[in-house]
Short mmCIF file of C-alpha atoms and ligand atoms in Angstrom, two decimals:
data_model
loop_
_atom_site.label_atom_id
_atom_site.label_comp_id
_atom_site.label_asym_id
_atom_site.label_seq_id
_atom_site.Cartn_x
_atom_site.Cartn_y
_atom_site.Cartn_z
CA UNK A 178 11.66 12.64 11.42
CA UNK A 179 9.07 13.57 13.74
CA UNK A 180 6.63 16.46 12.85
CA UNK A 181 4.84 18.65 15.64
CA UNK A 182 1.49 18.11 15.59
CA UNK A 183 0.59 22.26 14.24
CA UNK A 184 3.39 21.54 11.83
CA UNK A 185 1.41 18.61 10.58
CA UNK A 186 -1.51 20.17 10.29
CA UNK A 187 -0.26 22.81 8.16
CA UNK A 188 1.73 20.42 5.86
CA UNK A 189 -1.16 18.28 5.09
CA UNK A 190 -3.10 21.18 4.47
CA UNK A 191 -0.91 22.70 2.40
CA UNK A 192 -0.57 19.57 0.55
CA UNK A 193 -4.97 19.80 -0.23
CA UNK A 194 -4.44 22.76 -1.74
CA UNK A 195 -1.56 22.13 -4.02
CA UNK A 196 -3.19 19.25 -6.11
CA UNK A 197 -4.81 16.17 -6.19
CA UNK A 198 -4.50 13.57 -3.12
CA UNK A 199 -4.21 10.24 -4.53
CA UNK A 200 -6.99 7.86 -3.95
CA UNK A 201 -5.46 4.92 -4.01
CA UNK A 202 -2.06 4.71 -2.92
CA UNK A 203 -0.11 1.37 -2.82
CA UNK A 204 3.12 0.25 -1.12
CA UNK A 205 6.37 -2.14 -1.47
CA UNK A 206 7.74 -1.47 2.03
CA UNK A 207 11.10 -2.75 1.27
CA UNK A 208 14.22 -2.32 3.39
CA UNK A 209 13.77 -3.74 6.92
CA UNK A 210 16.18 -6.01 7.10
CA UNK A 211 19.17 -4.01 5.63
CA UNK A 212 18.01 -1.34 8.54
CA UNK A 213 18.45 -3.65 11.08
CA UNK A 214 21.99 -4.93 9.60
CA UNK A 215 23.10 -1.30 8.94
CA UNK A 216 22.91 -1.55 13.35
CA UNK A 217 24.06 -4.76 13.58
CA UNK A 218 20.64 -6.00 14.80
CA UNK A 219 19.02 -9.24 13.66
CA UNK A 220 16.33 -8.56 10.68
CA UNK A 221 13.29 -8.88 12.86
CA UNK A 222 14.28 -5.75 14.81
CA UNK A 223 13.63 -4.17 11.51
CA UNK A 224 10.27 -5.88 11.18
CA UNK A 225 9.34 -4.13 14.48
CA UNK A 226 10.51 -0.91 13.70
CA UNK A 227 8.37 -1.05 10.01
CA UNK A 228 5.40 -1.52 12.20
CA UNK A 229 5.77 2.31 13.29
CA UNK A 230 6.19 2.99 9.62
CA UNK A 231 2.82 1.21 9.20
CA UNK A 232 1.01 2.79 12.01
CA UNK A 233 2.39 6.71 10.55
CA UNK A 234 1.48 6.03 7.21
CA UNK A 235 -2.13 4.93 8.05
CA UNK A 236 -2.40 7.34 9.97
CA UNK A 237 -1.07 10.51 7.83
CA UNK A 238 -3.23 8.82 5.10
CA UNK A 239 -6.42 8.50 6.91
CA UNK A 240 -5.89 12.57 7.96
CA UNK A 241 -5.19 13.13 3.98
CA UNK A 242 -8.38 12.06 2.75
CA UNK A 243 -6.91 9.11 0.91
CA UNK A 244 -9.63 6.51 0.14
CA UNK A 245 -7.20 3.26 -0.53
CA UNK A 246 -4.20 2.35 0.89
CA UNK A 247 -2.39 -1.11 -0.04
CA UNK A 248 0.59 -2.59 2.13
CA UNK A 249 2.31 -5.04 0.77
CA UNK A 250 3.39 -6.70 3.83
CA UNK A 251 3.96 -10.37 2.69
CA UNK A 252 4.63 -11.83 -0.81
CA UNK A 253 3.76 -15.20 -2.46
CA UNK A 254 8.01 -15.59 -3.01
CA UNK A 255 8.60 -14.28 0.62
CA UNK A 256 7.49 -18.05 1.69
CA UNK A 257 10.82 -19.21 0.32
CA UNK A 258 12.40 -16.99 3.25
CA UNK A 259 14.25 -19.18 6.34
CA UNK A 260 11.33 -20.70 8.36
CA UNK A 261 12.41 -18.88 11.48
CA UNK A 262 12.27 -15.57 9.54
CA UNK A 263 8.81 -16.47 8.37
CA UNK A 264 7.50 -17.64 11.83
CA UNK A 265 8.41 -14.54 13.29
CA UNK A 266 6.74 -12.25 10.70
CA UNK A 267 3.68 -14.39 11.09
CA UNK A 268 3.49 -13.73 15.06
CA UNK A 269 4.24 -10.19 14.41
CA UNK A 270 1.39 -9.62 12.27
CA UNK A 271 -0.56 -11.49 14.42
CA UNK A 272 0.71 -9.03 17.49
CA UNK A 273 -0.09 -6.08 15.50
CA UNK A 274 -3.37 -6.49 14.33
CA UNK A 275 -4.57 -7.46 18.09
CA UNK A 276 -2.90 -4.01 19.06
CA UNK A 277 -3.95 -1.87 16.64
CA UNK A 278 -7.55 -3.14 15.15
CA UNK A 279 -8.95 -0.83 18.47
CA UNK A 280 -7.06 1.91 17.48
CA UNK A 281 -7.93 1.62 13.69
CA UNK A 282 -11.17 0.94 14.42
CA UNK A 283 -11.82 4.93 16.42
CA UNK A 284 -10.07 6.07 13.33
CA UNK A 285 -12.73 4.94 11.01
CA UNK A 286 -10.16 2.45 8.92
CA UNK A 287 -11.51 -0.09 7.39
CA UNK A 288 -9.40 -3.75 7.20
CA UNK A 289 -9.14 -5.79 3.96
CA UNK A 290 -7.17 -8.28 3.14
CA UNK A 291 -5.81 -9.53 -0.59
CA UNK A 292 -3.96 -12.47 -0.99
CA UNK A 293 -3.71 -16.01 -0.54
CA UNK A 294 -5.19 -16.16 2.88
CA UNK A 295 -5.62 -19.73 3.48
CA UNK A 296 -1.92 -20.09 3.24
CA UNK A 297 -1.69 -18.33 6.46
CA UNK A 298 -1.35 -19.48 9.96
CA UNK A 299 -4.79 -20.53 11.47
CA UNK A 300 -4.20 -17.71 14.44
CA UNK A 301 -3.38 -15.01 11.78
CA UNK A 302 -6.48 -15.69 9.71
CA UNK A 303 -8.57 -15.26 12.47
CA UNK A 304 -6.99 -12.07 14.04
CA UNK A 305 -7.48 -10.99 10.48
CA UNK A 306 -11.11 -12.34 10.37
CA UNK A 307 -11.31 -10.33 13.64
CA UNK A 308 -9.91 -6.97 12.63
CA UNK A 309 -12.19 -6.78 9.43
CA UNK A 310 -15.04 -8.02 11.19
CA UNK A 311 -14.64 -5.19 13.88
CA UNK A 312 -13.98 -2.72 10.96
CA UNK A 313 -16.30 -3.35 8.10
CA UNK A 314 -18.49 -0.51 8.74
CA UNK A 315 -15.77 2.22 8.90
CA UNK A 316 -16.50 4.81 6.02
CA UNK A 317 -12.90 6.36 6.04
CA UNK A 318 -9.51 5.18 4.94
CA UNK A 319 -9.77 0.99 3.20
CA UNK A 320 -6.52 -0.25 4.38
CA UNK A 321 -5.78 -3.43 2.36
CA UNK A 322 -3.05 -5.78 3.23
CA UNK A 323 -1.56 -7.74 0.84
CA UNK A 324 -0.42 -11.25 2.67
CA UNK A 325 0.71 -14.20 0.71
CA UNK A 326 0.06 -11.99 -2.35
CA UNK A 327 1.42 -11.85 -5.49
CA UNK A 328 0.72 -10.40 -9.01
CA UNK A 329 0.44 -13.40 -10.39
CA UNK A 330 -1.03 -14.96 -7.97
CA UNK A 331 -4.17 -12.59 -8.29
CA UNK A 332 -4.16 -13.10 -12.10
CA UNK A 333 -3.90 -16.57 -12.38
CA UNK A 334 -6.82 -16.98 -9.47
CA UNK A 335 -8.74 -14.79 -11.52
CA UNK A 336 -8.50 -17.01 -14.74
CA UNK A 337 -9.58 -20.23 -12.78
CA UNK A 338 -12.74 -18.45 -11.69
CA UNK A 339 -13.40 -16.63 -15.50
CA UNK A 340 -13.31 -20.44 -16.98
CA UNK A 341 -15.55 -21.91 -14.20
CA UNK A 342 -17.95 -19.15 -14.71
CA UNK A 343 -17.63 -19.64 -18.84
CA UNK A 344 -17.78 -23.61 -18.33
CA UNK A 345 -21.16 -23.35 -16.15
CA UNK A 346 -22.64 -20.75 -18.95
CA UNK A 347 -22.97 -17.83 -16.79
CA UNK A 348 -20.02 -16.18 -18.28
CA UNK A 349 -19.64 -15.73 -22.26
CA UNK A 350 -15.91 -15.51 -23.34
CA UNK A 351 -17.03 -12.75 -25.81
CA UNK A 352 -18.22 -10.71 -23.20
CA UNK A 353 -14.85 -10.82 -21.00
CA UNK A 354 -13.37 -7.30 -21.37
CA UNK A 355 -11.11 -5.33 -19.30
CA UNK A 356 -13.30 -4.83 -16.37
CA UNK A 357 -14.86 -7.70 -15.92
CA UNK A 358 -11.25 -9.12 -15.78
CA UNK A 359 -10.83 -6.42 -13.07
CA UNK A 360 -14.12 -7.39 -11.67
CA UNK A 361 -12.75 -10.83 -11.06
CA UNK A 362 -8.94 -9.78 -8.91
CA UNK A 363 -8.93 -9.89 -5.61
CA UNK A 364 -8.99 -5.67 -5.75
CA UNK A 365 -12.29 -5.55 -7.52
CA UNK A 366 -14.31 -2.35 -6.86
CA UNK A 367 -11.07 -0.82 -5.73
CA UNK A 368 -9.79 1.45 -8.58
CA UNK A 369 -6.13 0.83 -9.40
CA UNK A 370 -3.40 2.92 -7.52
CA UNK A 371 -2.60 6.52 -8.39
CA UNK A 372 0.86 5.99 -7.28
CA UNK A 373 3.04 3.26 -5.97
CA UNK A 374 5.94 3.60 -3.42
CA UNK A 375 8.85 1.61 -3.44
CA UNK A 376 11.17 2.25 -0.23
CA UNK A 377 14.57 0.66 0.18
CA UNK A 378 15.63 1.80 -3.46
CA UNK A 379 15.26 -1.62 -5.16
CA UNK A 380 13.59 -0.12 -9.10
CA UNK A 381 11.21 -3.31 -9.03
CA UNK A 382 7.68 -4.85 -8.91
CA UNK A 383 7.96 -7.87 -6.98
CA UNK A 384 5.13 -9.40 -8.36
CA UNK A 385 2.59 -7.34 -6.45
CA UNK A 386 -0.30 -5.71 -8.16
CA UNK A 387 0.33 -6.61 -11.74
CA UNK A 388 -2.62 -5.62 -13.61
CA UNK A 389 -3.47 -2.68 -11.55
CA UNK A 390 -0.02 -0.89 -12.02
CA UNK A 391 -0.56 -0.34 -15.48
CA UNK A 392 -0.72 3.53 -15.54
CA UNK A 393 0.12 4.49 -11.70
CA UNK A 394 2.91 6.56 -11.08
CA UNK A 395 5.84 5.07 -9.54
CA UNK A 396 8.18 7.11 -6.82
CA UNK A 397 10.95 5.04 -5.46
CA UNK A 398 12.41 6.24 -1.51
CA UNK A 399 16.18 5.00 -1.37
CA UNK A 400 14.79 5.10 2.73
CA UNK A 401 14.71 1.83 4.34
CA UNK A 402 10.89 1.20 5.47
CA UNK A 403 11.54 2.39 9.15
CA UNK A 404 12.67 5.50 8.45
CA UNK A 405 9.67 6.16 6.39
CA UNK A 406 7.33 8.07 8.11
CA UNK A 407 4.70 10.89 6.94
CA UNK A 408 7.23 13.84 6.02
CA UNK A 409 7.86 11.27 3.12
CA UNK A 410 4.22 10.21 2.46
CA UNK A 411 4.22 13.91 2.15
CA UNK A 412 6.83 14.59 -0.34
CA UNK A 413 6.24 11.58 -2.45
CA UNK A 414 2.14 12.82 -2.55
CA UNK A 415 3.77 16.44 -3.66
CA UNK A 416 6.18 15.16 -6.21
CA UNK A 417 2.83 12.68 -7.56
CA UNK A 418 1.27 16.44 -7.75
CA UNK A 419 3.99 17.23 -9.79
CA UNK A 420 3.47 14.62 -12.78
CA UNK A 421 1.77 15.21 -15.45
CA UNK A 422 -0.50 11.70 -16.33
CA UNK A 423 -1.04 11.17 -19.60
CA UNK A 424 -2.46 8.06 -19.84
CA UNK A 425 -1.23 7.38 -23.69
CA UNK A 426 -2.47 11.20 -24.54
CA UNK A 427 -0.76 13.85 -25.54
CA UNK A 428 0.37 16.76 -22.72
CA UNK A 429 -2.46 19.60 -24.70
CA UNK A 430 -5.02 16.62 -24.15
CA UNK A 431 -4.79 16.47 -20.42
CA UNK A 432 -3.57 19.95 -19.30
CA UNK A 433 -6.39 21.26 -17.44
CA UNK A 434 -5.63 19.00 -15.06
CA UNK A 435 -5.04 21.53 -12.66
CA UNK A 436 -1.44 20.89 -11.35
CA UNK A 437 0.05 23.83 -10.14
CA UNK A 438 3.86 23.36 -9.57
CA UNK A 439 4.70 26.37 -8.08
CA UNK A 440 2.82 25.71 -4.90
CA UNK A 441 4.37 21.99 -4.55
CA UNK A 442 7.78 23.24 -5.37
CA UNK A 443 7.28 25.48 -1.92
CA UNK A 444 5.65 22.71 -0.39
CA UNK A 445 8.88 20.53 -1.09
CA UNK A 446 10.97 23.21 -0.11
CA UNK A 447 8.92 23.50 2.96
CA UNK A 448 9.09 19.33 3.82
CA UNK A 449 12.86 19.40 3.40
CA UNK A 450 13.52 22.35 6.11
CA UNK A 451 11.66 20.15 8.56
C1 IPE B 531 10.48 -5.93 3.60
O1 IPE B 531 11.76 -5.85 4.09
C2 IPE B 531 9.58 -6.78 4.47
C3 IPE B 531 9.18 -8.05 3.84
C4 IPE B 531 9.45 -8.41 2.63
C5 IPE B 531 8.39 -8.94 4.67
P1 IPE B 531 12.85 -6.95 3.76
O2 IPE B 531 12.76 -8.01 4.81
O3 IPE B 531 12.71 -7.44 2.37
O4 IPE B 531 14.19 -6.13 3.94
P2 IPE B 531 15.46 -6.16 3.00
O5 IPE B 531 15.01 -5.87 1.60
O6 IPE B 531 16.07 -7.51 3.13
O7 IPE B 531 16.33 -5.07 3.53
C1 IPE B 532 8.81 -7.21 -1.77
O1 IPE B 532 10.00 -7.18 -1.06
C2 IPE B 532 7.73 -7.85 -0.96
C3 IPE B 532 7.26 -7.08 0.19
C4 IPE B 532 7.62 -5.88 0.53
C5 IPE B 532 6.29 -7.76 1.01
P1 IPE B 532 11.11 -8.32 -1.25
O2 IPE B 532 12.24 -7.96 -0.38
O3 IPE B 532 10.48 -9.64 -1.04
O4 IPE B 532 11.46 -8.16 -2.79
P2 IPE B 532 12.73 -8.65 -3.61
O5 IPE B 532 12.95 -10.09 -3.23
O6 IPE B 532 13.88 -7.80 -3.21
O7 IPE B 532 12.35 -8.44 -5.04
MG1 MG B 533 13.50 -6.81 0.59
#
């Protein structure tokens, strides 16, 4: 669904005022290839089409105010895919970050990466190199991909580095706590997501961010990733606005919170007349 641009405005403005953006928002974008079977195209048209996704979400984000954003574009398991499958995802990223990095770059974006990087193709490390490189002094939206990532992955990485830092005596194991495990993933000094999206309407992780998941809100889009565009960053940010999170407390402990669900139950309304 395309949104005029004065429509947009007012949506995302409405959307400040009704509660809290997120500040880290992370997402599974799941679906592609059943959109391209559903028109009896072969899976990497969906792949294509996602990259609009990509390029709407960044941008509705960026215009938002959000501060994180965390695509997980690639997993550790999606190796095991047919070669030809994973050949052409590889030159697609590739194709997009050497189109977009100007783009992203005048939109003050900053590019990360997480993941197993070395795993990748030569030519897609170095676009990446390229596109953070060109980036890393953007103040605005941190867009991190997630490539060759997994959960576990990031855990397990992180455990090899706490025992080399224990065995050379710079690290005590008594003084290991919760964030200095943070403090070694690949997301450290990123606080964890607010809220995780799940398109395609699969009710699973995938291995991606294991640790960091622990308390964010989860909304799942039964939309394949193509058709997700920024009405539904929109409505999934309003129904976030909607919870109430606890974090192990009781609802009296957390109520001024400031939610106010009268305004996002309008702003719904307002998204679904679009
Ligand atoms: C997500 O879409 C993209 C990647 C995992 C790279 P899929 O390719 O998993 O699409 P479906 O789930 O088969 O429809
Ligand atoms: C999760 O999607 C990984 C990415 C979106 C990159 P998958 O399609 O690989 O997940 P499963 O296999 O359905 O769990
Ligand atoms: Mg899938």
């Amino acid at each position: 669904m395309t949104v005029a641009v004065g429509n947009d405005k007012r949506l995302q403005d409405e959307l400040k005022r009704s509660g809290n953006i997120p500040t880290h928002i992370a997402i599974i974008m799941d679906g592609n290839g059943r959109w391209a079977k559903k028109r009896g195209l072969p899976r990497i048209a969906g792949h294509n089409e996602g990259v609009e996704s990509v390029r709407d979400t960044v941008e509705a984000c960026g215009q938002l105010g959000v501060k994180y954003l965390t695509l997980y574009a690639f997993s550790t398991e999606n190796w095991k895919r047919p070669k030809d499958e994973v050949s052409m995802l590889m030159r697609l990223l590739m194709r997009a970050l050497r189109d977009e990095t100007d783009k992203l770059y005048q939109n003050n974006v900053r590019v990360r990466v997480i993941g197993d990087i070395q795993s990748l193709p030569q030519e897609v490390q170095s676009e990446l190199a390229d596109a953070i490189e060109k980036t890393k002094l953007n103040t605005g939206l941190n867009l991190f991909l997630a490539l060759s990532y997994s959960g576990r992955w990031d855990v397990t990485t992180a455990i090899r580095k706490i025992a080399d830092d224990v065995m050379r005596g710079t690290l005590s194991p008594e003084s290991i706590d919760e964030p200095i495990v943070s403090a070694y993933l690949s997301t450290k000094d990123v606080p964890d997501p607010d809220l995780l999206i799940r398109t395609g309407g699969e009710v699973r992780i995938s291995n991606f961010l294991l640790w960091q998941l622990a308390y964010s809100e989860i909304y799942i889009s039964s939309l394949f990733w193509p058709e997700f565009r920024r009405t539904e960053i929109y409505a999934a940010i309003a129904d976030y606005q909607h919870r109430e999170r606890r974090f192990g407390m009781v609802s009296e402990q957390v109520q001024s919170s400031g939610h106010k669900p009268s305004t996002v139950t309008q702003f719904l309304k307002n998204v679904s007349r679009l």
